[in-house]
XYZ file of C-alpha atoms in Angstrom:
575
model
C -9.713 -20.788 1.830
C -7.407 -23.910 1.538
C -3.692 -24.367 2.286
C -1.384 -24.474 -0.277
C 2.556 -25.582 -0.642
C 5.427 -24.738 -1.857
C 5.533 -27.930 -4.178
C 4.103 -27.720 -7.754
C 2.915 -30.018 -9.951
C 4.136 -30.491 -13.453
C 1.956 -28.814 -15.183
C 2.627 -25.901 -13.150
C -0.926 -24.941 -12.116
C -1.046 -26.459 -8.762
C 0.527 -25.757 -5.257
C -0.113 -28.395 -2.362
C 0.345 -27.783 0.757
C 3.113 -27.910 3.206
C 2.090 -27.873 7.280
C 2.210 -24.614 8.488
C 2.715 -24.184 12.164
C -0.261 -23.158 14.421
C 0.632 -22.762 18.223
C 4.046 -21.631 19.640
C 4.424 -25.458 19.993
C 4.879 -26.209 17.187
C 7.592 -23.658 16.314
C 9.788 -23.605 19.577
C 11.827 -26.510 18.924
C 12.874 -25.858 15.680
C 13.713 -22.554 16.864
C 15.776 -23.961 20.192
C 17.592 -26.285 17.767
C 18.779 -23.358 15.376
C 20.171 -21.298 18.172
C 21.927 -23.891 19.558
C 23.534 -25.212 16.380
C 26.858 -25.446 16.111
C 28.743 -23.321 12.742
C 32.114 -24.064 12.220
C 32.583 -22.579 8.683
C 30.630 -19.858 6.115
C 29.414 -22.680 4.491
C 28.078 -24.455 7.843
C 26.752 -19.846 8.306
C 25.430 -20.352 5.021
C 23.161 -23.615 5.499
C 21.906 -21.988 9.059
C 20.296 -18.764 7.681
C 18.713 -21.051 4.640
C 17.364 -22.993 7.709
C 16.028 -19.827 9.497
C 14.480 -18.293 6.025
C 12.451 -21.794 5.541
C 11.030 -21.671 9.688
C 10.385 -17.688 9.378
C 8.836 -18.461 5.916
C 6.042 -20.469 7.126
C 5.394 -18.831 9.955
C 5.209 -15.850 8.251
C 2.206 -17.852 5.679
C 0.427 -18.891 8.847
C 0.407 -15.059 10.334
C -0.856 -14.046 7.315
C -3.600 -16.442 6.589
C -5.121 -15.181 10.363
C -5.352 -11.719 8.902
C -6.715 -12.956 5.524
C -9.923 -14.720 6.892
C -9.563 -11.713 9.798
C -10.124 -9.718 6.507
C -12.463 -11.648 4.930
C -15.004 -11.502 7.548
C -14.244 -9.030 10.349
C -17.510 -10.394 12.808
C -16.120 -13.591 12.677
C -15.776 -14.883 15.844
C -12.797 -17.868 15.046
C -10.928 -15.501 12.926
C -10.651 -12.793 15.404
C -9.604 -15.889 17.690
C -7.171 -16.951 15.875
C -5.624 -13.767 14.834
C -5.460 -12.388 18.345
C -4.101 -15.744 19.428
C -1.144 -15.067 16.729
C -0.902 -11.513 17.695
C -0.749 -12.055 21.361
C 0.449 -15.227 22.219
C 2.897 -16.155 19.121
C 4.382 -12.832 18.087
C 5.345 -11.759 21.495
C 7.499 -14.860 21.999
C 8.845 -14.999 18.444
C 10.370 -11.473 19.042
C 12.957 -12.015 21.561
C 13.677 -15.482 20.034
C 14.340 -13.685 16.636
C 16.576 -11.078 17.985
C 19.261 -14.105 19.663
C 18.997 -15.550 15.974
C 19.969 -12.185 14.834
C 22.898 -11.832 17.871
C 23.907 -15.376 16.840
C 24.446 -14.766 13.380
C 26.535 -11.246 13.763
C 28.461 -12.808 16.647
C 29.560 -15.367 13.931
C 33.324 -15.509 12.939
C 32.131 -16.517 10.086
C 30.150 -12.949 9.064
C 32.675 -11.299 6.973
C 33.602 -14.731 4.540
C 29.700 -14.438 3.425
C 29.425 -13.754 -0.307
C 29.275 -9.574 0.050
C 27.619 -9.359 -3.266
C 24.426 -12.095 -2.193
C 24.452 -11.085 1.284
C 24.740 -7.015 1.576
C 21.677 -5.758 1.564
C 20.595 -8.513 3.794
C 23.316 -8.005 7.245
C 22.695 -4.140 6.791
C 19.350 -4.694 7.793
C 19.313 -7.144 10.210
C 22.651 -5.339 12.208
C 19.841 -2.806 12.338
C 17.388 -4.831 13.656
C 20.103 -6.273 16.155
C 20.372 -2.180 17.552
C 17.040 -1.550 17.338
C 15.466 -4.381 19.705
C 14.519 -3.615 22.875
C 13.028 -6.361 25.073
C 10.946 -4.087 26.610
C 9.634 -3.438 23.388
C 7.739 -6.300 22.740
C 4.619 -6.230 24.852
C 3.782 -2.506 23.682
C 4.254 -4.044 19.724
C 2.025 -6.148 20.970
C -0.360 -4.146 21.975
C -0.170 -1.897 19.068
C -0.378 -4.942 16.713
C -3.909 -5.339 18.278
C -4.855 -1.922 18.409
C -4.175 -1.364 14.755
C -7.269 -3.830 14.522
C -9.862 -1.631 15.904
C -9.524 0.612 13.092
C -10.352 -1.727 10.438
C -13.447 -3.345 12.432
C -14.571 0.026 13.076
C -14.357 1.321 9.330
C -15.529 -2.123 8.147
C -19.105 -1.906 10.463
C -20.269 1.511 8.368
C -22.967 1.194 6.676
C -24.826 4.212 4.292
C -28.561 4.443 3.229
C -29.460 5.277 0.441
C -31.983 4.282 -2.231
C -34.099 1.856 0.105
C -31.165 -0.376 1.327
C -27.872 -0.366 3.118
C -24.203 -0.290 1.139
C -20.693 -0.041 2.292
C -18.777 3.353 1.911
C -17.077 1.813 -1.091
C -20.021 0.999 -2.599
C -21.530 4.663 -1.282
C -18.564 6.652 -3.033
C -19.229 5.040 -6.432
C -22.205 7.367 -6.294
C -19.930 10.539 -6.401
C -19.201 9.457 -9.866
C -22.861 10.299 -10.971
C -23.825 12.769 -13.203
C -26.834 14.395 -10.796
C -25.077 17.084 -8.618
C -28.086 16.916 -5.856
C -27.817 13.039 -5.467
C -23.541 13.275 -5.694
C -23.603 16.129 -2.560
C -26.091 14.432 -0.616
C -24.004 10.912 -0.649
C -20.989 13.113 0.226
C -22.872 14.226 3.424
C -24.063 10.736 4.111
C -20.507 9.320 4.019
C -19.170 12.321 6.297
C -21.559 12.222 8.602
C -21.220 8.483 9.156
C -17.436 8.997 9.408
C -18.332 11.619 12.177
C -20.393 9.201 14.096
C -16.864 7.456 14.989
C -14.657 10.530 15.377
C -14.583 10.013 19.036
C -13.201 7.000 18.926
C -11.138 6.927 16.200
C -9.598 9.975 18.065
C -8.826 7.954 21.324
C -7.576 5.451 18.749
C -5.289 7.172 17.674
C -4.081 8.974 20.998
C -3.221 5.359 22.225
C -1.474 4.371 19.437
C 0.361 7.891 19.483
C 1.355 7.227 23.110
C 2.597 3.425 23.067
C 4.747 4.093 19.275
C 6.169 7.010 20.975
C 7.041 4.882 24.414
C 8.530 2.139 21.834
C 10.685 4.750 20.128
C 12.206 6.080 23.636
C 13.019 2.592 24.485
C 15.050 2.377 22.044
C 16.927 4.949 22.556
C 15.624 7.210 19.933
C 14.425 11.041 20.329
C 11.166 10.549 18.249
C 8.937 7.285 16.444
C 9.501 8.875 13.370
C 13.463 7.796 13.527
C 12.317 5.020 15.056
C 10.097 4.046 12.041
C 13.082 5.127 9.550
C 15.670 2.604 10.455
C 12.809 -0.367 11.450
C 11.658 -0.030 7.433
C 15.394 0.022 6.455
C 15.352 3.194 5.142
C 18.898 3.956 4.074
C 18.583 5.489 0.787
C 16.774 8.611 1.888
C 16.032 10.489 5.083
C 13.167 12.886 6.536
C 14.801 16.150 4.565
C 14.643 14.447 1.161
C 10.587 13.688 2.244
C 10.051 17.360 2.857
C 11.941 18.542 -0.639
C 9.124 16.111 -2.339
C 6.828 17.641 -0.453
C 8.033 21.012 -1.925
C 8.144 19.372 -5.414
C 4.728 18.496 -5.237
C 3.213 21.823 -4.129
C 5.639 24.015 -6.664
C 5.473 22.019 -9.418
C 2.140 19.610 -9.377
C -0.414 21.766 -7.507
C -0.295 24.563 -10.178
C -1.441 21.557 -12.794
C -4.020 20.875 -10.650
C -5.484 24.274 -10.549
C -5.547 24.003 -14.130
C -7.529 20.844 -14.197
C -9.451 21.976 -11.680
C -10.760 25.105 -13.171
C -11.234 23.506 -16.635
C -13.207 21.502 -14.777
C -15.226 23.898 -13.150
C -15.827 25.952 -16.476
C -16.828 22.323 -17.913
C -19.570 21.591 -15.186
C -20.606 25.229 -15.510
C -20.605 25.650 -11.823
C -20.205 28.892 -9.664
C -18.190 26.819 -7.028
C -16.019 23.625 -7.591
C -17.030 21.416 -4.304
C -15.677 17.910 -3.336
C -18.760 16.515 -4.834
C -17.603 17.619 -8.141
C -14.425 16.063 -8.819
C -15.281 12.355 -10.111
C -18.678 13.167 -11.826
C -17.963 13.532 -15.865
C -18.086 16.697 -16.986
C -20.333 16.230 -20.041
C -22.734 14.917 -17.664
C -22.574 11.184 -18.483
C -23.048 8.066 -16.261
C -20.176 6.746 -14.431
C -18.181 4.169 -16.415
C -19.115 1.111 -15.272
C -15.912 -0.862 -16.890
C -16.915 -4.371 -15.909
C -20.324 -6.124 -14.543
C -19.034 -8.351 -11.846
C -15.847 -9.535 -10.300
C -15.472 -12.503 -13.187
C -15.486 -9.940 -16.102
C -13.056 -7.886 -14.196
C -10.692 -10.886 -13.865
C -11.363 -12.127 -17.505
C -10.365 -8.783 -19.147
C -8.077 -7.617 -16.431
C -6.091 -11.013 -17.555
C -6.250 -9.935 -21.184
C -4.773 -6.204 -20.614
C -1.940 -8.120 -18.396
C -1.152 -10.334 -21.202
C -0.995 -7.332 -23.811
C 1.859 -5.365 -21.668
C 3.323 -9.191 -21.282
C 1.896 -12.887 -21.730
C 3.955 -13.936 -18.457
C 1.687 -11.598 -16.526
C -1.531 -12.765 -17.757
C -0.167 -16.314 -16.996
C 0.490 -15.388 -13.276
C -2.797 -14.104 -12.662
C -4.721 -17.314 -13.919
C -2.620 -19.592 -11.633
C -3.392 -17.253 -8.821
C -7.155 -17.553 -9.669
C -6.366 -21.678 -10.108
C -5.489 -21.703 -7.033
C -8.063 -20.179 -5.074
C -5.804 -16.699 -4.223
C -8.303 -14.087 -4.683
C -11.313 -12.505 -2.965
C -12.362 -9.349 -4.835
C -15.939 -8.386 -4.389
C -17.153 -5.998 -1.579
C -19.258 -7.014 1.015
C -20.981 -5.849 4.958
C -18.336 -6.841 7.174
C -15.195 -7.091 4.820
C -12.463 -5.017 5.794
C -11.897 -2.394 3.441
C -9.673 -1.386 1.101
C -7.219 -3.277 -0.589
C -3.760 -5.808 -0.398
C -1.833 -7.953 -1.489
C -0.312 -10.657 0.736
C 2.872 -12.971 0.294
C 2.111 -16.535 0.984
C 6.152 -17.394 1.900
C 6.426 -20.343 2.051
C 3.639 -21.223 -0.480
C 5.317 -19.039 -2.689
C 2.436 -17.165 -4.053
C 0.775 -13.855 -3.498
C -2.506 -13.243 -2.027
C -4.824 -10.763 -3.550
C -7.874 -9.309 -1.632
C -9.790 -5.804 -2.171
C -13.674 -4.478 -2.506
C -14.774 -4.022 -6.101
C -17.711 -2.944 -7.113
C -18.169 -1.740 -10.631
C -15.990 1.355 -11.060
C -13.285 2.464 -12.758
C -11.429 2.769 -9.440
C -11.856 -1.113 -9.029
C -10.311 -1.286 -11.947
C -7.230 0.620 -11.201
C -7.034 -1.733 -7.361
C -6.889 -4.828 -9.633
C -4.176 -3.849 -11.714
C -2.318 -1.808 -8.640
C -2.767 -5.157 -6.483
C -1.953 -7.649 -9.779
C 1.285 -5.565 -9.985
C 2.275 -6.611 -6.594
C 1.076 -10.200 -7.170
C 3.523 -10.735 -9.873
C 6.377 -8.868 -8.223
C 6.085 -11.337 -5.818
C 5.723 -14.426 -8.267
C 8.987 -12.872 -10.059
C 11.315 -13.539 -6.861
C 9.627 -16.701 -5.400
C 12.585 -18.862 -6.436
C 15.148 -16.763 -4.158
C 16.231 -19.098 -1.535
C 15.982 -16.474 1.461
C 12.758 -14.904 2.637
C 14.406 -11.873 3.230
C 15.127 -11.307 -0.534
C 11.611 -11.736 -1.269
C 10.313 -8.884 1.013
C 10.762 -5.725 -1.051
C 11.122 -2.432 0.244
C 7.603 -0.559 -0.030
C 9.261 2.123 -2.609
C 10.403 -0.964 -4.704
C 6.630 -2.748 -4.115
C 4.735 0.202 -5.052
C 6.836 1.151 -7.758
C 5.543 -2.367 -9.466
C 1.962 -1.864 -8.037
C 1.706 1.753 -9.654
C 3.663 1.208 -13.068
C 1.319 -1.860 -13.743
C -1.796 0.647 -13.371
C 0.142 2.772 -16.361
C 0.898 0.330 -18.233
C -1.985 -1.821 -18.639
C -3.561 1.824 -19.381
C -2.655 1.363 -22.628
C -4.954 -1.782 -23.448
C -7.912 -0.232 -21.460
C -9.576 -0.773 -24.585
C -10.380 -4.438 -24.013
C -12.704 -2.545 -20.932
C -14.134 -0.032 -22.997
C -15.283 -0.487 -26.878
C -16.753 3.032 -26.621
C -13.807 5.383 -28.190
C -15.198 8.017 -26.068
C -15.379 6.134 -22.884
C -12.190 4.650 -23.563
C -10.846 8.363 -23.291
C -12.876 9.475 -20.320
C -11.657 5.975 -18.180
C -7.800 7.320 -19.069
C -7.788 11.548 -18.353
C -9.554 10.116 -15.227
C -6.398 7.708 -14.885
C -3.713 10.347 -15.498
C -5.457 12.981 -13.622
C -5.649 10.960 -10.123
C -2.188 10.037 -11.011
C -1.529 14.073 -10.246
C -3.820 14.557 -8.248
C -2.438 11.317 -5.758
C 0.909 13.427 -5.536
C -0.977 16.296 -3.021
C -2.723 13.743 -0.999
C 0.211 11.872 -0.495
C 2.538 14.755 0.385
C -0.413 16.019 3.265
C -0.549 12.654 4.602
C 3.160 12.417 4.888
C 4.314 15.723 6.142
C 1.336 15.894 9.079
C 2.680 12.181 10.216
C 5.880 13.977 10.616
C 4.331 16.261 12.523
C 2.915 13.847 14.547
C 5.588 11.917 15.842
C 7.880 14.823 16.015
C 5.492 16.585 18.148
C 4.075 13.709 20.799
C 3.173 15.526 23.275
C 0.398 17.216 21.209
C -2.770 18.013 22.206
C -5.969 17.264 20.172
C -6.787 20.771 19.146
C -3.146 21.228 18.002
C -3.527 17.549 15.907
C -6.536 19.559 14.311
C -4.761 22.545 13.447
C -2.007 20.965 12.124
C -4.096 18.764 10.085
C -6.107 21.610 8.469
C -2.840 23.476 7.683
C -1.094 20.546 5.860
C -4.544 19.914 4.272
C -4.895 23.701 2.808
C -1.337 23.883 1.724
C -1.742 20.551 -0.923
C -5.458 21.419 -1.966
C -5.741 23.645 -4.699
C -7.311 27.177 -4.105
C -9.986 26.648 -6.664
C -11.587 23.842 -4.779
C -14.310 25.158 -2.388
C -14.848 23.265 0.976
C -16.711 26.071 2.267
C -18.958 25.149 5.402
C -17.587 21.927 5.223
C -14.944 22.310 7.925
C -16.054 19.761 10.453
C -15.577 17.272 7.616
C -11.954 19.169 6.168
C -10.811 18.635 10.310
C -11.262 14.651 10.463
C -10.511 13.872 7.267
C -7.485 12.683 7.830
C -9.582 9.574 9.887
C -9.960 8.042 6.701
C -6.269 7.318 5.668
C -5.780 4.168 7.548
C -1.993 4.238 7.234
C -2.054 6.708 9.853
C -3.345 4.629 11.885
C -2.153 0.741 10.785
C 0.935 1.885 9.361
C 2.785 4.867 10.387
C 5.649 6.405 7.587
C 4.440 3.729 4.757
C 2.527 6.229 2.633
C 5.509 8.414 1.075
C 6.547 5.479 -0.911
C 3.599 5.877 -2.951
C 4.558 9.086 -4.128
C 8.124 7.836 -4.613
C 7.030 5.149 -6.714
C 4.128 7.579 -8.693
C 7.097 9.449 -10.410
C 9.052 6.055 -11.152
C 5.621 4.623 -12.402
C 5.826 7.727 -14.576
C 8.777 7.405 -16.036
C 8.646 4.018 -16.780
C 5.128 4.572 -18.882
C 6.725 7.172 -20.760
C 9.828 4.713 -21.792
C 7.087 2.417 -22.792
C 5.047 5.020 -24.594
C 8.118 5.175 -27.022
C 9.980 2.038 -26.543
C 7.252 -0.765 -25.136
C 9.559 -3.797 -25.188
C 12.804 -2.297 -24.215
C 10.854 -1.151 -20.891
C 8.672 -4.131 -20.045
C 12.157 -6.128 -19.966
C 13.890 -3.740 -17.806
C 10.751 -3.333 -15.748
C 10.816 -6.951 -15.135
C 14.451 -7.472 -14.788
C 13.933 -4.655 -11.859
C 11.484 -6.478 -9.778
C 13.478 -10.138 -10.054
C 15.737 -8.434 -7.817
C 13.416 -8.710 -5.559
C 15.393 -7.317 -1.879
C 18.918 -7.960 -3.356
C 19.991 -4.357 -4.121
C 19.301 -1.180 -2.727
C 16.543 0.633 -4.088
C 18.311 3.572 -6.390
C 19.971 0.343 -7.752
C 16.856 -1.249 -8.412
C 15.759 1.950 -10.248
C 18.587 2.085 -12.334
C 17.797 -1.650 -13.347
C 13.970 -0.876 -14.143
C 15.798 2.171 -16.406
C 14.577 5.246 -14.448
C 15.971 7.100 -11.456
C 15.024 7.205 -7.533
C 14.751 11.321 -7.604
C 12.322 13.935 -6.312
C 13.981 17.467 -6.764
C 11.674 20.088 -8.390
C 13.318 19.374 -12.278
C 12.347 16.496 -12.258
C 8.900 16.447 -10.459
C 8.280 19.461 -12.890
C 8.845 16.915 -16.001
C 7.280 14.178 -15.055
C 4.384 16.126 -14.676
C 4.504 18.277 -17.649
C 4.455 14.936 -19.301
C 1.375 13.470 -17.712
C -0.332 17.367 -18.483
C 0.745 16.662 -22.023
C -0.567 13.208 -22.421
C -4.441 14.564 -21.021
C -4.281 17.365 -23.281
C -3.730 14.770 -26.305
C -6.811 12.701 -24.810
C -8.901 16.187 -24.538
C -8.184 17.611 -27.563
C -6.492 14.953 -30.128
């Protein structure tokens, strides 16, 4: 993977690289000669924090290019070298250094003559940064930084037999979408029991991180991580009571759709019991769509779709794929899943994830292709902050790109009926997302509300949460051992506590927004787009407003979003 700047060419396609820093060398002067520069008027206040954005902005590309190749290649020995290097030895050091930038700044007598309408959003956060720090502090982020690791090098070294040779559990799960019910339980097993191997340690994991997040929140003064977590994401436009009224949303008004779809499901398959095996096969008993044959077809036509919703995107993509910014197909020792990462000072996104052939690789590419041009959209702001968007405002692009580009699935599928199978199976994990995120969220509450818990209480907790989103006509009978560590393979628990609920969040905006373009395609698309310019300038109801929908999650309006969606499969299903 090769460097890239900041500078383009002409013609627009190229980026060449600036130097980004590599030891704590190379950054500690540049740092010593911001703190000890003098300001003597908003304009001199001004000039400084441009200065800071440019030195955090490349520091920021060099962190992330560790975790890219960390990514890439998880057994590699230089990559974990380097990473840990930049995870032990840099980050420590840039933490205290950041919070005297931070002191420096709000200590200015300058503060209050800054622009309020360019600057807002931007001293909210960081005067919460300044009360949040803790010196303390940094040595246990430290060590969780590293520990988050182990869980992706563990998940990323399981392997599944089947069929005479060895596969990945992404490629494994592709098999659930087959059409023989023998062959779809039996890779279910596989995958569970391989998960189970780990439990153990993914357990003691876990404990650790429990105990040094909870140590980092009491430093600080705080009762609990989970307040802890609030104010370090900046979250000032909701708090933990408006999470638990989604989660009530979701079960009162979403679950009883997916009990519907459920049992027409089960009455389609003609089965006496609906099992976990069941609920990605097709229920005529056709193959799995296959929507693409390799990683260059997806990219062609994923391009085209982009271009139909609006040329820019299309545009983006190719000069991201110009310029070398993509790894897409799964492989052994590739850490899984999915992301897309913000080259700052580059100025360009990052995309990595594990495709295969599926129509779930085909929703990750437009899901990660969404954030890609999000972040292409604000790379001309002059401050790093303002290009790091809240995660409701980041998935809310992610997730309404998915929906949108929906509508031009048929450059993927020439096959009318496929074409109709590939979308009820988009708008139906659209609903059924909603549950899974609302367990996830409400048993991390739990969690780190509760830190003194013991294992066995984790467990019940965890099955409770679990049986109150699932719906009742899904039967995981015999299977508890699996239903009780489930929750192992969610690595946000684990890498990144409290950033799942923004997913839901962003679900019902993605909604809305595809139902504005159902009916008025232009007139959204350009107030989509004008939404995500903003970039981190505006708070995030503000940025809803912008992108024409509104930041809400009370039972009306969870209950017509998803009558909508129910509406929309039944048109698919029946005409």
């Amino acid at each position: 993977m090769r460097n890239l700047s900041a500078t383009k060419t002409a013609a627009c396609t190229e980026y060449i690289v600036p130097a980004l820093p590599q030891t704590w060398e190379d950054v500690e002067p540049t740092f010593s000669a911001l703190l000890n520069q003098p300001i003597d008027s908003v304009a001199d206040l001004s000039a400084w924090i441009a200065q800071r954005s440019d030195l955090e902005s490349t520091i920021s590309e060099s962190i992330c290019w560790t975790y890219i190749h960390l990514s890439a290649d998880s057994q590699n020995q230089q990559a974990n070298q380097r990473y840990q290097y930049a995870v032990q030895e840099l980050m420590p050091k840039l933490g205290p250094l950041d919070q005297a930038l931070n002191e420096k700044l709000v200590a200015s007598p300058y503060l209050h003559q800054l622009d309020t309408d360019r600057y807002e959003i931007y001293l909210r956060n960081t005067l919460a940064s300044v009360a949040l720090f803790q010196e303390e502090n940094v040595g246990l982020q430290t060590d969780v930084q590293l520990k988050t690791k182990e869980y992706a090098r563990i998940f990323s070294q399981m392997m599944i037999g089947m069929d005479g040779k060895q596969m990945t559990l992404q490629q494994a799960n592709t098999i659930l979408e087959e059409p023989d019910r023998k062959r779809r339980q039996n890779i279910y097993h596989k995958i569970n029991r391989r998960i189970l191997q780990d439990t153990a340690q993914l357990d003691l994991l876990f404990d650790e991180l429990l105990q040094k997040r909870h140590e980092i929140a009491r430093n600080a003064g705080m009762e609990n991580y989970r307040d802890y977590a609030f104010q370090e994401l900046g979250r000032f436009d909701y708090s933990p009571d408006d999470c638990h009224d989604f989660h009530q949303a979701v079960k009162s008004e979403v679950l009883p759709i997916l009990n519907e779809l459920y049992l027409a499901r089960k009455n389609n398959l003609k089965v006496n019991h609906l099992r976990p095996w069941d609920l990605n096969a097709d229920t005529a008993g056709q193959a799995p769509l296959q929507p693409f044959k390799d990683t260059d077809e997806l990219l062609q036509k994923g391009i085209q779709c982009l271009e139909l919703v609006n040329p820019e995107f299309g545009k983006i993509i190719q000069l991201i794929q110009r310029n070398g910014f993509l790894d897409l197909a799964s492989r052994p020792g590739k850490r899984p899943g999915g992301y897309n990462m913000p080259l700052q000072a580059t100025r360009m996104p990052f995309v990595f994830m594990n495709a295969t052939n599926s129509l779930g690789d085909l929703r990750t590419f437009m899901h990660e292709s969404g954030h890609a041009i999000h972040f292409f959209l604000t790379r001309d702001f002059e401050l790093l902050f303002d290009r790091k968007f809240t995660f409701e405002v980041a998935e809310l692009a992610a997730m309404t790109m998915e929906l949108l580009t929906m509508d031009h699935w048929h450059i993927f599928f020439e096959n009318e009926e496929d074409l109709k199978r590939a979308k009820i199976t988009q708008l139906e994990h659209v609903l059924k997302v909603l549950p899974w995120i609302a367990t996830i969220d409400q048993f991390q509450h739990w969690l780190y509300t509760n830190p003194e818990h013991t294992r066995e209480e984790r467990q019940a907790c965890w099955k409770e949460s679990f049986h109150a989103f699932t719906p009742n006509v899904l039967d995981y009978s015999g299977l508890e051992q699996y239903i009780e560590n489930l929750w192992h393979k969610q690595l946000h628990l684990f890498e990144a506590p409290f950033y799942y609920i923004e997913y839901g969040f962003a679900q019902l905006g993605a909604i809305a927004l595809w139902r504005h373009y159902r009916n008025h395609p232009q007139e959204a698309v350009l107030a989509f787009t004008s939404a995500m310019r903003m970039g981190n300038t505006r708070s995030i109801r503000d940025i809803y407003i912008e992108a024409g929908i509104r930041f809400e999650f009370s039972p009306e309006y969870v209950r017509d979003l998803g009558a909508f969606v129910r509406g929309e499969i039944e048109i698919l299903m029946h005409g």
